[in-house]
CSV table of C-alpha atoms in Angstrom, one decimal:
chain,number,residue,atom,x,y,z
A,1,UNK,CA,14.3,94.8,5.8
A,2,UNK,CA,13.1,94.1,2.2
A,3,UNK,CA,14.5,91.4,-0.1
A,4,UNK,CA,13.3,91.1,-3.6
A,5,UNK,CA,14.5,88.5,-6.2
A,6,UNK,CA,14.5,89.9,-9.8
A,7,UNK,CA,14.5,86.8,-11.9
A,8,UNK,CA,15.1,86.7,-15.6
A,9,UNK,CA,13.9,83.5,-17.3
A,10,UNK,CA,15.8,83.9,-20.5
A,11,UNK,CA,19.1,83.7,-18.6
A,12,UNK,CA,17.7,81.7,-15.7
A,13,UNK,CA,19.3,84.3,-13.5
A,14,UNK,CA,18.4,85.9,-10.2
A,15,UNK,CA,19.5,89.4,-9.2
A,16,UNK,CA,18.6,90.7,-5.8
A,17,UNK,CA,17.4,94.0,-4.3
A,18,UNK,CA,18.1,94.3,-0.5
A,19,UNK,CA,16.8,97.4,1.4
A,20,UNK,CA,17.0,98.6,5.0
A,21,UNK,CA,16.6,102.0,6.5
A,22,UNK,CA,17.0,103.9,3.3
A,23,UNK,CA,20.1,102.0,2.1
A,24,UNK,CA,20.2,99.4,-0.7
A,25,UNK,CA,22.5,96.6,-1.9
A,26,UNK,CA,22.1,95.1,-5.3
A,27,UNK,CA,23.5,91.6,-5.9
A,28,UNK,CA,24.5,90.5,-9.4
A,29,UNK,CA,22.6,93.1,-11.4
A,30,UNK,CA,21.6,92.7,-15.0
A,31,UNK,CA,23.0,94.9,-17.8
A,32,UNK,CA,20.0,97.1,-17.9
A,33,UNK,CA,20.3,98.9,-14.6
A,34,UNK,CA,17.5,101.5,-14.7
A,35,UNK,CA,15.1,99.1,-13.0
A,36,UNK,CA,17.3,99.2,-9.8
A,37,UNK,CA,17.8,102.9,-9.9
A,38,UNK,CA,14.0,103.4,-10.3
A,39,UNK,CA,13.1,100.9,-7.5
A,40,UNK,CA,15.5,102.6,-5.1
A,41,UNK,CA,14.3,106.1,-6.0
A,42,UNK,CA,10.6,105.1,-5.6
A,43,UNK,CA,11.4,103.9,-2.1
A,44,UNK,CA,13.5,107.1,-1.4
A,45,UNK,CA,16.6,104.9,-0.9
A,46,UNK,CA,20.2,105.2,-1.9
A,47,UNK,CA,22.1,102.3,-3.5
A,48,UNK,CA,25.2,101.8,-1.3
A,49,UNK,CA,26.7,98.5,-2.5
A,50,UNK,CA,26.8,96.5,-5.7
A,51,UNK,CA,27.7,93.0,-4.6
A,52,UNK,CA,29.1,90.6,-7.1
A,53,UNK,CA,29.3,87.0,-6.2
A,54,UNK,CA,32.0,86.3,-8.8
A,55,UNK,CA,33.0,87.2,-12.3
A,56,UNK,CA,30.0,85.9,-14.2
A,57,UNK,CA,30.6,83.9,-17.4
A,58,UNK,CA,27.1,83.5,-18.6
A,59,UNK,CA,26.0,87.1,-18.7
A,60,UNK,CA,27.4,90.6,-18.6
A,61,UNK,CA,26.6,92.2,-15.2
A,62,UNK,CA,25.4,95.8,-14.9
A,63,UNK,CA,27.8,96.5,-12.0
A,64,UNK,CA,30.0,99.0,-13.9
A,65,UNK,CA,27.2,101.1,-15.3
A,66,UNK,CA,25.3,101.0,-12.0
A,67,UNK,CA,28.3,102.2,-10.0
A,68,UNK,CA,29.0,105.0,-12.6
A,69,UNK,CA,25.4,106.2,-12.3
A,70,UNK,CA,24.9,106.0,-8.6
A,71,UNK,CA,28.3,106.2,-7.0
A,72,UNK,CA,27.7,102.9,-5.2
A,73,UNK,CA,30.7,100.7,-4.3
A,74,UNK,CA,31.3,97.5,-6.3
A,75,UNK,CA,32.3,94.7,-4.0
A,76,UNK,CA,34.0,91.5,-5.1
A,77,UNK,CA,35.6,88.7,-3.1
A,78,UNK,CA,39.2,88.2,-2.2
A,79,UNK,CA,41.7,88.1,-5.1
A,80,UNK,CA,39.5,89.8,-7.6
A,81,UNK,CA,41.3,92.2,-10.0
A,82,UNK,CA,39.6,94.5,-12.5
A,83,UNK,CA,40.3,97.4,-14.8
A,84,UNK,CA,37.9,99.6,-12.8
A,85,UNK,CA,37.5,100.6,-9.2
A,86,UNK,CA,36.2,97.9,-6.8
A,87,UNK,CA,36.4,97.1,-3.1
A,88,UNK,CA,37.9,93.7,-2.6
A,89,UNK,CA,36.4,92.3,0.6
A,90,UNK,CA,38.2,89.8,2.9
A,91,UNK,CA,36.7,86.6,4.2
A,92,UNK,CA,34.5,87.2,7.2
A,93,UNK,CA,34.2,91.0,6.6
A,94,UNK,CA,30.8,92.5,7.5
A,95,UNK,CA,29.1,95.2,5.5
A,96,UNK,CA,26.3,97.3,6.9
A,97,UNK,CA,23.1,98.2,5.0
A,98,UNK,CA,20.8,100.1,7.2
A,99,UNK,CA,20.1,97.9,10.2
A,100,UNK,CA,21.2,94.7,8.6
A,101,UNK,CA,24.6,93.1,8.1
A,102,UNK,CA,25.9,91.3,5.1
A,103,UNK,CA,28.9,89.0,5.9
A,104,UNK,CA,31.3,88.0,3.2
A,105,UNK,CA,32.0,84.3,3.0
A,106,UNK,CA,34.8,83.4,0.7
A,107,UNK,CA,33.7,80.3,-1.1
A,108,UNK,CA,36.1,79.5,-3.9
A,109,UNK,CA,35.5,76.5,-6.2
A,110,UNK,CA,33.3,77.8,-9.0
A,111,UNK,CA,35.8,80.5,-9.4
A,112,UNK,CA,38.7,81.6,-7.2
A,113,UNK,CA,37.1,84.9,-6.1
A,114,UNK,CA,33.6,83.4,-5.6
A,115,UNK,CA,31.8,84.6,-2.4
A,116,UNK,CA,28.5,83.8,-0.7
A,117,UNK,CA,26.9,86.7,1.1
A,118,UNK,CA,25.3,85.9,4.4
A,119,UNK,CA,22.6,88.3,5.4
A,120,UNK,CA,22.0,88.8,9.1
A,121,UNK,CA,18.8,90.6,10.3
A,122,UNK,CA,18.8,93.6,12.6
A,123,UNK,CA,19.0,91.2,15.6
A,124,UNK,CA,22.1,89.5,14.2
A,125,UNK,CA,20.3,86.3,13.3
A,126,UNK,CA,21.5,84.5,10.1
A,127,UNK,CA,18.6,85.0,7.7
A,128,UNK,CA,19.6,84.1,4.2
A,129,UNK,CA,22.6,83.4,1.9
A,130,UNK,CA,23.0,84.8,-1.6
A,131,UNK,CA,25.1,81.9,-2.9
A,132,UNK,CA,25.9,83.0,-6.4
A,133,UNK,CA,27.2,80.0,-8.4
A,134,UNK,CA,28.5,78.2,-5.3
A,135,UNK,CA,25.3,76.5,-4.3
A,136,UNK,CA,22.2,76.1,-6.5
A,137,UNK,CA,19.0,74.4,-5.6
A,138,UNK,CA,19.6,70.8,-6.5
A,139,UNK,CA,23.2,71.3,-7.7
A,140,UNK,CA,26.4,73.3,-7.2
A,141,UNK,CA,28.4,75.4,-9.6
A,142,UNK,CA,30.6,73.9,-12.2
A,143,UNK,CA,34.3,74.0,-11.3
A,144,UNK,CA,35.8,74.0,-14.8
A,145,UNK,CA,35.5,77.7,-15.8
A,146,UNK,CA,38.5,79.2,-14.0
A,147,UNK,CA,41.2,76.7,-14.9
A,148,UNK,CA,44.7,78.1,-15.1
A,149,UNK,CA,48.0,76.5,-16.0
A,150,UNK,CA,48.7,75.6,-12.4
A,151,UNK,CA,45.1,74.8,-11.5
A,152,UNK,CA,42.9,72.0,-12.7
A,153,UNK,CA,39.1,71.5,-12.6
A,154,UNK,CA,39.8,68.8,-10.0
A,155,UNK,CA,41.7,71.4,-7.9
A,156,UNK,CA,38.7,73.7,-8.1
A,157,UNK,CA,36.3,70.9,-7.3
A,158,UNK,CA,38.2,70.2,-4.1
A,159,UNK,CA,38.1,73.9,-3.2
A,160,UNK,CA,34.3,73.8,-3.8
A,161,UNK,CA,33.9,70.8,-1.5
A,162,UNK,CA,35.7,72.6,1.3
A,163,UNK,CA,33.7,75.8,0.7
A,164,UNK,CA,30.4,74.0,1.0
A,165,UNK,CA,31.4,72.0,4.0
A,166,UNK,CA,33.2,74.7,6.0
A,167,UNK,CA,31.3,77.8,5.1
A,168,UNK,CA,27.7,76.9,4.0
A,169,UNK,CA,26.7,73.6,5.5
A,170,UNK,CA,27.7,74.8,9.0
A,171,UNK,CA,24.8,77.3,8.8
A,172,UNK,CA,21.4,76.6,10.3
A,173,UNK,CA,18.8,74.7,8.4
A,174,UNK,CA,16.3,77.5,8.3
A,175,UNK,CA,18.6,79.9,6.4
A,176,UNK,CA,17.0,80.8,3.1
A,177,UNK,CA,19.0,80.1,0.0
A,178,UNK,CA,18.9,82.6,-2.9
A,179,UNK,CA,21.0,81.3,-5.8
A,180,UNK,CA,22.2,83.1,-8.9
A,181,UNK,CA,20.6,80.6,-11.3
A,182,UNK,CA,17.8,78.1,-11.8
A,183,UNK,CA,16.9,75.4,-14.3
A,184,UNK,CA,18.1,76.3,-17.8
A,185,UNK,CA,21.5,77.7,-16.8
A,186,UNK,CA,24.6,76.1,-18.2
A,187,UNK,CA,26.4,77.0,-14.9
A,188,UNK,CA,25.4,73.6,-13.4
A,189,UNK,CA,24.1,70.2,-14.5
A,190,UNK,CA,20.8,69.6,-12.7
A,191,UNK,CA,19.4,72.9,-11.3
A,192,UNK,CA,16.0,73.0,-9.8
A,193,UNK,CA,13.1,74.9,-11.4
A,194,UNK,CA,12.6,76.5,-8.0
A,195,UNK,CA,14.5,79.8,-7.4
A,196,UNK,CA,14.3,80.1,-3.6
A,197,UNK,CA,14.8,77.4,-1.0
A,198,UNK,CA,16.0,76.7,2.5
A,199,UNK,CA,19.4,75.2,3.4
A,200,UNK,CA,18.0,72.3,5.5
A,201,UNK,CA,16.2,71.0,2.4
A,202,UNK,CA,19.3,71.2,0.3
A,203,UNK,CA,21.3,69.3,2.9
A,204,UNK,CA,18.7,66.5,2.6
A,205,UNK,CA,18.2,66.5,-1.2
A,206,UNK,CA,21.2,68.0,-3.0
A,207,UNK,CA,23.5,65.2,-4.1
A,208,UNK,CA,26.6,67.4,-3.6
A,209,UNK,CA,25.8,68.1,0.1
A,210,UNK,CA,25.5,64.5,1.3
A,211,UNK,CA,26.9,64.3,4.8
A,212,UNK,CA,28.8,61.1,4.2
A,213,UNK,CA,30.3,62.2,1.0
A,214,UNK,CA,34.1,62.1,0.7
A,215,UNK,CA,36.1,64.7,-1.2
A,216,UNK,CA,37.0,62.2,-3.8
A,217,UNK,CA,33.4,61.2,-4.3
A,218,UNK,CA,32.4,64.9,-4.6
A,219,UNK,CA,35.0,65.6,-7.2
A,220,UNK,CA,34.0,62.6,-9.3
A,221,UNK,CA,30.2,63.3,-9.1
A,222,UNK,CA,30.5,67.1,-9.7
A,223,UNK,CA,32.7,66.7,-12.7
A,224,UNK,CA,30.8,63.7,-14.2
A,225,UNK,CA,28.7,64.7,-17.2
A,226,UNK,CA,29.6,68.4,-17.4
A,227,UNK,CA,29.2,69.5,-21.0
A,228,UNK,CA,31.9,71.8,-22.4
A,229,UNK,CA,31.1,75.5,-21.5
A,230,UNK,CA,29.5,77.6,-24.3
A,231,UNK,CA,32.1,79.5,-26.3
A,232,UNK,CA,30.9,83.0,-25.0
A,233,UNK,CA,31.5,82.2,-21.3
A,234,UNK,CA,35.2,83.2,-21.3
A,235,UNK,CA,34.3,86.4,-23.3
A,236,UNK,CA,31.6,87.5,-20.9
A,237,UNK,CA,33.9,86.8,-17.9
A,238,UNK,CA,36.6,89.0,-19.5
A,239,UNK,CA,34.0,91.8,-20.1
A,240,UNK,CA,33.0,91.6,-16.5
A,241,UNK,CA,36.6,91.9,-15.4
A,242,UNK,CA,37.7,94.7,-17.8
A,243,UNK,CA,34.5,96.7,-18.2
A,244,UNK,CA,32.4,97.5,-21.3
A,245,UNK,CA,30.5,100.2,-23.2
A,246,UNK,CA,27.6,101.9,-21.3
A,247,UNK,CA,24.3,100.1,-21.9
A,248,UNK,CA,22.7,103.4,-22.9
A,249,UNK,CA,25.2,103.8,-25.7
A,250,UNK,CA,24.6,100.2,-26.9
A,251,UNK,CA,20.9,100.7,-27.0
A,252,UNK,CA,21.1,104.1,-28.8
A,253,UNK,CA,23.3,102.7,-31.6
A,254,UNK,CA,21.5,99.4,-31.9
A,255,UNK,CA,17.8,100.4,-31.7
A,256,UNK,CA,17.9,102.2,-35.1
A,257,UNK,CA,15.2,101.8,-37.8
A,258,UNK,CA,16.6,100.8,-41.2
A,259,UNK,CA,14.7,100.9,-44.5
A,260,UNK,CA,15.1,97.8,-46.8
A,261,UNK,CA,17.9,99.5,-48.8
A,262,UNK,CA,19.9,100.5,-45.8
A,263,UNK,CA,19.3,97.0,-44.3
A,264,UNK,CA,20.5,95.3,-47.4
A,265,UNK,CA,23.6,97.5,-47.7
A,266,UNK,CA,24.7,96.6,-44.2
A,267,UNK,CA,24.2,92.9,-44.9
A,268,UNK,CA,26.0,92.9,-48.2
A,269,UNK,CA,28.8,95.5,-47.6
A,270,UNK,CA,29.3,95.5,-43.9
A,271,UNK,CA,29.2,91.8,-43.3
A,272,UNK,CA,26.3,92.3,-40.9
A,273,UNK,CA,24.6,89.1,-39.7
A,274,UNK,CA,20.8,89.1,-40.3
A,275,UNK,CA,19.3,87.8,-37.1
A,276,UNK,CA,15.6,87.0,-37.2
A,277,UNK,CA,14.1,87.0,-33.7
A,278,UNK,CA,10.4,86.6,-34.6
A,279,UNK,CA,8.4,83.4,-33.6
A,280,UNK,CA,9.5,80.4,-35.5
A,281,UNK,CA,6.2,80.1,-37.3
A,282,UNK,CA,6.8,83.5,-38.9
A,283,UNK,CA,10.3,82.6,-39.9
A,284,UNK,CA,9.0,79.3,-41.5
A,285,UNK,CA,6.5,81.3,-43.6
A,286,UNK,CA,9.0,83.9,-44.9
A,287,UNK,CA,12.4,85.1,-44.1
A,288,UNK,CA,15.4,87.0,-45.7
A,289,UNK,CA,17.8,84.7,-47.5
A,290,UNK,CA,20.8,83.6,-45.4
A,291,UNK,CA,19.3,85.0,-42.2
A,292,UNK,CA,19.7,83.2,-38.9
A,293,UNK,CA,16.7,82.5,-36.7
A,294,UNK,CA,16.9,82.7,-32.9
A,295,UNK,CA,13.5,83.7,-31.5
A,296,UNK,CA,12.9,86.0,-28.6
A,297,UNK,CA,10.3,83.5,-27.4
A,298,UNK,CA,12.9,80.9,-26.3
A,299,UNK,CA,16.2,81.0,-24.5
A,300,UNK,CA,17.3,83.7,-26.8
A,301,UNK,CA,20.5,85.1,-25.2
A,302,UNK,CA,22.2,81.8,-24.3
A,303,UNK,CA,21.6,80.5,-27.9
A,304,UNK,CA,23.0,83.7,-29.4
A,305,UNK,CA,26.1,83.3,-27.1
A,306,UNK,CA,26.5,79.6,-28.0
A,307,UNK,CA,26.1,79.9,-31.8
A,308,UNK,CA,27.4,83.4,-32.9
A,309,UNK,CA,31.1,82.8,-32.3
A,310,UNK,CA,32.3,86.4,-32.8
A,311,UNK,CA,31.0,88.5,-29.9
A,312,UNK,CA,31.8,91.7,-31.9
A,313,UNK,CA,29.9,90.5,-35.0
A,314,UNK,CA,27.8,93.3,-36.5
A,315,UNK,CA,24.2,92.3,-36.3
A,316,UNK,CA,21.0,93.6,-38.0
A,317,UNK,CA,17.6,92.5,-36.7
A,318,UNK,CA,14.3,91.3,-38.1
A,319,UNK,CA,12.0,91.8,-35.1
A,320,UNK,CA,8.2,91.6,-34.3
A,321,UNK,CA,6.6,95.1,-34.2
A,322,UNK,CA,7.7,97.0,-31.1
A,323,UNK,CA,10.4,94.5,-30.0
A,324,UNK,CA,13.6,96.1,-31.3
A,325,UNK,CA,14.6,97.6,-27.9
A,326,UNK,CA,14.0,94.3,-26.2
A,327,UNK,CA,16.1,92.4,-28.8
A,328,UNK,CA,19.0,94.9,-28.5
A,329,UNK,CA,18.8,94.7,-24.7
A,330,UNK,CA,18.8,90.9,-24.6
A,331,UNK,CA,21.8,90.7,-27.0
A,332,UNK,CA,23.7,93.1,-24.7
A,333,UNK,CA,23.1,90.8,-21.7
A,334,UNK,CA,25.5,88.3,-23.2
A,335,UNK,CA,27.9,90.9,-24.6
A,336,UNK,CA,26.7,91.2,-28.2
A,337,UNK,CA,26.9,95.0,-28.3
A,338,UNK,CA,27.4,95.6,-32.0
A,339,UNK,CA,23.8,95.7,-33.2
A,340,UNK,CA,23.5,98.2,-36.1
A,341,UNK,CA,19.7,98.5,-36.4
A,342,UNK,CA,16.5,96.7,-37.3
A,343,UNK,CA,14.3,96.3,-40.4
A,344,UNK,CA,11.6,99.0,-40.2
A,345,UNK,CA,8.3,97.5,-41.2
A,346,UNK,CA,9.7,94.0,-41.1
A,347,UNK,CA,9.3,91.3,-43.8
A,348,UNK,CA,6.3,93.2,-45.2
A,349,UNK,CA,8.4,96.2,-46.0
A,350,UNK,CA,11.1,93.9,-47.4
A,351,UNK,CA,8.7,92.2,-49.8
A,352,UNK,CA,7.1,95.6,-50.7
A,353,UNK,CA,10.5,96.8,-51.8
A,354,UNK,CA,10.8,93.8,-54.2
A,355,UNK,CA,13.4,91.9,-52.2
A,356,UNK,CA,13.7,88.2,-52.3
A,357,UNK,CA,12.4,85.9,-49.5
A,358,UNK,CA,12.7,82.3,-48.7
A,359,UNK,CA,10.6,79.8,-46.8
A,360,UNK,CA,11.3,76.7,-44.7
A,361,UNK,CA,9.3,73.5,-45.3
A,362,UNK,CA,7.7,72.3,-42.1
A,363,UNK,CA,5.4,69.2,-41.7
A,364,UNK,CA,3.4,67.8,-38.8
A,365,UNK,CA,4.7,64.9,-36.6
A,366,UNK,CA,2.0,62.7,-38.0
A,367,UNK,CA,3.0,63.4,-41.6
A,368,UNK,CA,6.7,62.8,-40.6
A,369,UNK,CA,5.8,59.5,-38.9
A,370,UNK,CA,4.0,58.3,-42.0
A,371,UNK,CA,6.9,59.2,-44.2
A,372,UNK,CA,9.5,57.6,-41.9
A,373,UNK,CA,7.5,54.3,-41.8
A,374,UNK,CA,7.1,54.1,-45.6
A,375,UNK,CA,10.5,55.4,-46.8
A,376,UNK,CA,14.1,55.4,-46.0
A,377,UNK,CA,14.7,59.0,-44.8
A,378,UNK,CA,17.5,60.9,-43.1
A,379,UNK,CA,16.5,62.2,-39.6
A,380,UNK,CA,18.5,64.8,-37.8
A,381,UNK,CA,18.0,65.1,-34.1
A,382,UNK,CA,19.4,68.4,-32.8
A,383,UNK,CA,18.6,68.0,-29.1
A,384,UNK,CA,21.3,68.0,-26.4
A,385,UNK,CA,23.4,64.8,-25.8
A,386,UNK,CA,21.4,63.9,-22.7
A,387,UNK,CA,18.1,64.3,-24.4
A,388,UNK,CA,19.2,62.1,-27.3
A,389,UNK,CA,20.6,59.4,-25.0
A,390,UNK,CA,17.4,59.3,-22.9
A,391,UNK,CA,15.3,58.4,-26.0
A,392,UNK,CA,15.4,59.0,-29.7
A,393,UNK,CA,13.9,57.8,-33.0
A,394,UNK,CA,15.6,54.6,-34.2
A,395,UNK,CA,18.2,55.4,-36.9
A,396,UNK,CA,18.1,59.1,-36.3
A,397,UNK,CA,21.5,60.9,-36.7
A,398,UNK,CA,22.4,63.1,-33.7
A,399,UNK,CA,23.8,66.6,-34.3
A,400,UNK,CA,23.4,68.7,-31.1
A,401,UNK,CA,22.6,72.3,-31.9
A,402,UNK,CA,25.2,73.3,-29.3
A,403,UNK,CA,27.9,72.1,-31.6
A,404,UNK,CA,26.4,72.5,-35.0
A,405,UNK,CA,29.1,75.0,-36.2
A,406,UNK,CA,31.9,72.5,-35.3
A,407,UNK,CA,30.2,69.3,-36.6
A,408,UNK,CA,28.5,70.5,-39.8
A,409,UNK,CA,30.9,68.3,-41.8
A,410,UNK,CA,29.1,65.2,-40.4
A,411,UNK,CA,26.1,65.8,-42.7
A,412,UNK,CA,25.8,66.0,-46.5
A,413,UNK,CA,24.4,68.8,-48.7
A,414,UNK,CA,23.2,66.1,-51.1
A,415,UNK,CA,20.8,64.5,-48.6
A,416,UNK,CA,17.3,65.6,-47.5
A,417,UNK,CA,17.1,65.9,-43.7
A,418,UNK,CA,14.0,65.9,-41.5
A,419,UNK,CA,15.1,68.1,-38.6
A,420,UNK,CA,13.6,67.9,-35.1
A,421,UNK,CA,14.4,69.0,-31.5
A,422,UNK,CA,12.2,68.6,-28.4
A,423,UNK,CA,9.4,71.2,-29.2
A,424,UNK,CA,10.2,73.0,-32.5
A,425,UNK,CA,12.3,76.0,-31.5
A,426,UNK,CA,15.8,74.6,-31.8
A,427,UNK,CA,15.1,72.7,-35.0
A,428,UNK,CA,14.3,76.0,-36.8
A,429,UNK,CA,17.5,77.5,-35.4
A,430,UNK,CA,19.4,74.6,-36.7
A,431,UNK,CA,17.7,74.7,-40.1
A,432,UNK,CA,18.4,78.4,-40.5
A,433,UNK,CA,22.1,77.9,-39.8
A,434,UNK,CA,22.3,75.0,-42.2
A,435,UNK,CA,20.4,76.8,-44.9
A,436,UNK,CA,22.8,79.8,-44.6
A,437,UNK,CA,25.7,77.4,-45.2
A,438,UNK,CA,24.2,75.9,-48.3
A,439,UNK,CA,22.1,73.0,-47.0
A,440,UNK,CA,18.9,73.5,-49.0
A,441,UNK,CA,17.2,70.1,-48.5
A,442,UNK,CA,15.8,70.5,-45.0
A,443,UNK,CA,12.3,69.8,-43.6
A,444,UNK,CA,11.4,70.9,-40.1
A,445,UNK,CA,9.2,68.6,-38.0
A,446,UNK,CA,6.7,70.8,-36.1
A,447,UNK,CA,6.3,70.1,-32.4
A,448,UNK,CA,9.6,68.1,-32.3
A,449,UNK,CA,10.1,64.9,-30.3
A,450,UNK,CA,7.2,65.8,-27.9
A,451,UNK,CA,4.8,65.6,-30.8
A,452,UNK,CA,6.6,62.6,-32.4
A,453,UNK,CA,6.2,60.5,-29.3
A,454,UNK,CA,2.5,60.8,-29.7
A,455,UNK,CA,2.6,59.0,-33.0
A,456,UNK,CA,3.3,55.3,-33.4
A,457,UNK,CA,6.8,55.8,-34.8
A,458,UNK,CA,9.3,53.5,-32.9
A,459,UNK,CA,11.7,55.2,-30.5
A,460,UNK,CA,14.4,53.7,-28.2
A,461,UNK,CA,13.4,52.8,-24.7
A,462,UNK,CA,13.6,55.7,-22.3
A,463,UNK,CA,16.6,55.9,-20.0
A,464,UNK,CA,16.4,58.3,-17.1
A,465,UNK,CA,18.9,61.1,-17.6
A,466,UNK,CA,20.1,60.8,-14.0
A,467,UNK,CA,21.4,57.3,-14.7
A,468,UNK,CA,23.4,58.2,-17.8
């Protein structure tokens, strides 16, 4: 038996490769599926099952492409309906992969069709659970994504309570827990940075698994403090239900080199969004007017999904040398399949062609602190609500990047804003969006709140986020 976790940091997502006696099951595969095909081929194995824990909302799974290329059977839990062929397993059903058994445990709550896959070794001993978004390390899945007219988030939370108590907590403490996500995912509130654990430890430390917890207490605590889901979640879930264009096609049409004239034509006449994915320091020095920055060196795909509201938006890319394929791939992971190409030669080629560029003013935290202490300035904090509430600069205005498109009317184009986040990535994203909307008096604070705290600029007393 071989189990391998294939973890993708940008999405904080874990896919799984399970192998026994020449047969393979893949759990929750990413959009780019060749890695699974190659791994199975190198081990002289055949992919038998593609096991989906639920209809994912935070990324587009590779299940449809993988089934088309390998002939493997896509398995979902009870009640799942799709526009493509699947096998809908029943609660308690057992699937054989070589000498091991994978038992389907229906665990509704995060979504109605959610399942946990219990792996039994060749001796029939419970070895591990692949818990999807039902159980994370340190948290459980949010129960507000599958709401219907006759079903509330409270109803789903009650289902999740029962699923955890009746299907998962009854298992032995030494059972390994392989969740679908870790820290950084928006599918839960307080996920651990660890990506593998054991059930006994979760029973002791996970707030949602307290033995003396009532259902009412569970519902209250699980729902407390959940931020609204990013706008792309519902769109990704629908793609996972209905199917999508083959990844090979998306990559072929998106990874196309464009000269500056072709690039400019697409921007001006095809309403293509210019998305700059270089490091923020490069964007600050020079960028194409009205381009949006979301760097590959951060949580690229989730921020694209949160901020580019039209999932079918035509996109053209400014990329670091040799990164065009990676950028198209990472866009496709969250369903942005309409990339039309990238600027060949980058900003250097753009400038050589006589095209206009712009810069973004950025100052050090020390210079910012001196300015703030000697002048009345406008400070814009674009961190998340919890970060701002935990501690912030006195008199700073809060405008979370997550909601910048909806709340832009809360700031004025006539004022000069000093923009900061936690470390410098999100503030440049925010500044780029605001600049493209006509806010031209923006100054980025390099290093963000992390650097600001090292100065003597007053901040509010720290409040532990867990108490908020």
